Amino acid sequence: MKFYIATDHAGFNIKESVKELVKSMGHEVVDLGTNSNERVDYPDFAHKLSKEVLNDSGSFGILICGTGIGMSLAANKHKGIRAALCHDAYTAQMARAHNDANVLCFGERVVGLGVAESILKAWCETDFEGGRHENRVKKIEIE
Ligand code: RB5
């Protein structure tokens, strides 16, 4: 799997560890910043990452801010992005299986590295189930 990752300052501290986790699971990860603890605006990074994911078919995104909320709100403004705010392995598994989510969001101030690892593992090991969920996912988009 190919992942793009971006954070704001409130997600920056966990970013390197998350990148290592993704690589250790055998996946590719492209870092889109931020690159320090200096304050930045999370929508700038959510929009940057969403554009990359939409331009790279089959890729996924990881967005981390303090809570994950702002990142998910901004990413979901992009048609074709299904950003899921996940708090644990179960929500990550369901985000993939039922919602065909393509961007994983979580909060550095909410989950620690251990939970982040279980979230990533569940995300990577779960495929979209399709079937009855196919039409529901299509209905998410409005013209
Ligand atoms: C930054 O303080 C914080 O508001 C941001 O990282 C995020 O949690 C917003 O949703």
Coordinates of C-alpha atoms and ligand atoms in Angstrom, one line a residue:
M1 CA 0.0 0.0 0.0
K2 CA 1.1 3.6 -0.6
F3 CA 0.4 6.2 2.1
Y4 CA 0.7 9.9 2.1
I5 CA 1.1 11.4 5.6
A6 CA 0.6 14.9 6.9
T7 CA 0.2 16.5 10.3
D8 CA -0.1 19.9 11.9
H9 CA 2.1 20.9 14.8
A10 CA -0.2 19.0 17.2
G11 CA 0.4 15.8 15.3
F12 CA 4.1 16.4 14.5
N13 CA 5.6 14.5 17.4
I14 CA 4.1 11.2 16.6
K15 CA 4.7 11.5 12.8
E16 CA 8.1 9.9 12.6
S17 CA 7.1 6.9 14.7
V18 CA 3.9 6.4 12.6
K19 CA 6.1 6.5 9.4
E20 CA 8.4 3.9 10.9
L21 CA 5.3 1.7 11.8
V22 CA 3.9 2.0 8.2
K23 CA 7.3 1.1 6.7
S24 CA 7.8 -1.8 9.1
M25 CA 4.5 -3.2 7.9
G26 CA 5.9 -3.2 4.4
H27 CA 4.2 -0.1 3.0
E28 CA 5.4 3.0 1.3
V29 CA 5.0 6.4 3.0
V30 CA 5.4 9.9 1.5
D31 CA 5.8 12.7 4.0
L32 CA 4.0 16.0 3.2
G33 CA 4.9 17.8 6.4
T34 CA 4.7 19.7 8.6
N35 CA 8.3 19.5 9.6
S36 CA 8.5 21.1 13.0
N37 CA 6.5 22.1 16.1
E38 CA 5.9 25.5 14.8
R39 CA 2.2 26.3 14.6
V40 CA 0.5 25.8 11.3
D41 CA -3.1 25.5 10.1
Y42 CA -4.3 22.0 9.8
P43 CA -6.6 22.6 6.7
D44 CA -3.5 23.5 4.6
F45 CA -2.1 20.0 5.2
A46 CA -5.5 18.2 4.9
H47 CA -6.0 19.9 1.5
K48 CA -2.5 19.2 0.3
L49 CA -2.7 15.5 1.2
S50 CA -6.2 15.1 -0.2
K51 CA -5.1 16.4 -3.6
E52 CA -2.2 13.9 -3.6
V53 CA -4.4 11.0 -2.7
L54 CA -7.0 11.9 -5.4
N55 CA -4.2 12.2 -8.0
D56 CA -2.6 8.8 -7.1
S57 CA -5.2 6.1 -7.7
G58 CA -5.3 3.4 -5.0
S59 CA -3.2 5.4 -2.5
F60 CA -4.2 6.2 1.1
G61 CA -3.7 9.1 3.4
I62 CA -2.9 9.5 7.1
L63 CA -3.8 12.9 8.7
I64 CA -2.9 13.6 12.3
C65 CA -3.7 16.7 14.3
G66 CA -4.5 17.2 18.0
T67 CA -7.8 15.5 17.9
G68 CA -8.0 14.3 14.2
I69 CA -11.3 16.3 14.0
G70 CA -10.1 19.3 12.0
M71 CA -8.1 17.2 9.6
S72 CA -11.1 14.9 8.9
L73 CA -13.5 17.9 8.4
A74 CA -11.2 19.6 5.9
A75 CA -10.3 16.4 4.0
N76 CA -13.9 15.4 3.6
K77 CA -14.6 18.6 1.6
H78 CA -12.8 16.9 -1.3
K79 CA -15.0 14.9 -3.6
G80 CA -13.7 11.4 -3.6
I81 CA -12.0 11.6 -0.2
R82 CA -13.6 9.5 2.5
A83 CA -11.7 10.5 5.7
A84 CA -12.4 8.6 8.8
L85 CA -11.6 9.7 12.3
C86 CA -10.5 6.5 14.1
H87 CA -10.0 6.0 17.8
D88 CA -9.2 2.3 17.9
A89 CA -8.7 -0.8 15.8
Y90 CA -12.5 -1.4 15.6
T91 CA -13.3 2.0 14.1
A92 CA -10.3 1.6 11.7
Q93 CA -11.5 -1.8 10.6
M94 CA -15.1 -0.6 10.0
A95 CA -13.8 2.5 8.2
R96 CA -12.2 0.3 5.6
A97 CA -14.7 -2.6 5.5
H98 CA -18.0 -0.6 5.4
N99 CA -17.0 2.9 4.4
D100 CA -14.2 2.3 2.0
A101 CA -12.3 5.1 3.7
N102 CA -9.2 6.3 1.9
V103 CA -7.9 8.7 4.5
L104 CA -7.2 7.7 8.1
C105 CA -7.4 10.5 10.7
F106 CA -6.5 10.4 14.3
G107 CA -5.4 12.7 17.1
E108 CA -2.0 12.7 18.7
R109 CA -3.6 14.1 21.9
V110 CA -6.1 11.3 21.9
V111 CA -4.3 8.1 21.0
G112 CA -0.8 6.9 22.0
L113 CA 1.6 5.1 19.8
G114 CA 0.3 1.7 20.9
V115 CA -3.2 2.4 19.9
A116 CA -2.0 4.1 16.7
E117 CA -0.2 0.9 15.8
S118 CA -3.4 -1.2 16.3
I119 CA -5.3 1.3 14.2
L120 CA -2.8 1.1 11.4
K121 CA -2.7 -2.7 11.5
A122 CA -6.5 -2.9 11.3
W123 CA -6.6 -0.4 8.5
C124 CA -3.9 -2.3 6.4
E125 CA -5.4 -5.7 7.0
T126 CA -9.0 -4.8 6.1
D127 CA -10.4 -4.6 2.6
F128 CA -13.7 -2.9 1.6
E129 CA -16.4 -5.5 1.8
G130 CA -18.4 -4.0 -1.1
G131 CA -21.8 -5.7 -1.5
R132 CA -24.5 -3.8 0.3
H133 CA -22.0 -1.1 1.3
E134 CA -21.2 -0.2 -2.3
N135 CA -24.4 1.8 -2.9
R136 CA -24.3 3.4 0.5
V137 CA -20.7 4.6 -0.1
K138 CA -21.8 6.0 -3.5
K139 CA -24.6 7.9 -1.8
I140 CA -22.1 9.8 0.4
E141 CA -21.2 12.0 -2.6
I142 CA -23.6 14.8 -3.5
E143 CA -23.4 16.8 -6.7
Ligands
RB5_1 C1 -4.3 22.6 17.3 O1 -4.2 23.2 18.6 C2 -5.6 21.8 17.2 O2 -6.7 22.7 17.2 C3 -5.6 21.0 16.0 O3 -4.4 20.2 15.9 C4 -6.7 20.0 15.8 O4 -6.9 19.2 16.9 C5 -8.0 20.6 15.2 O5 -8.9 19.8 15.0

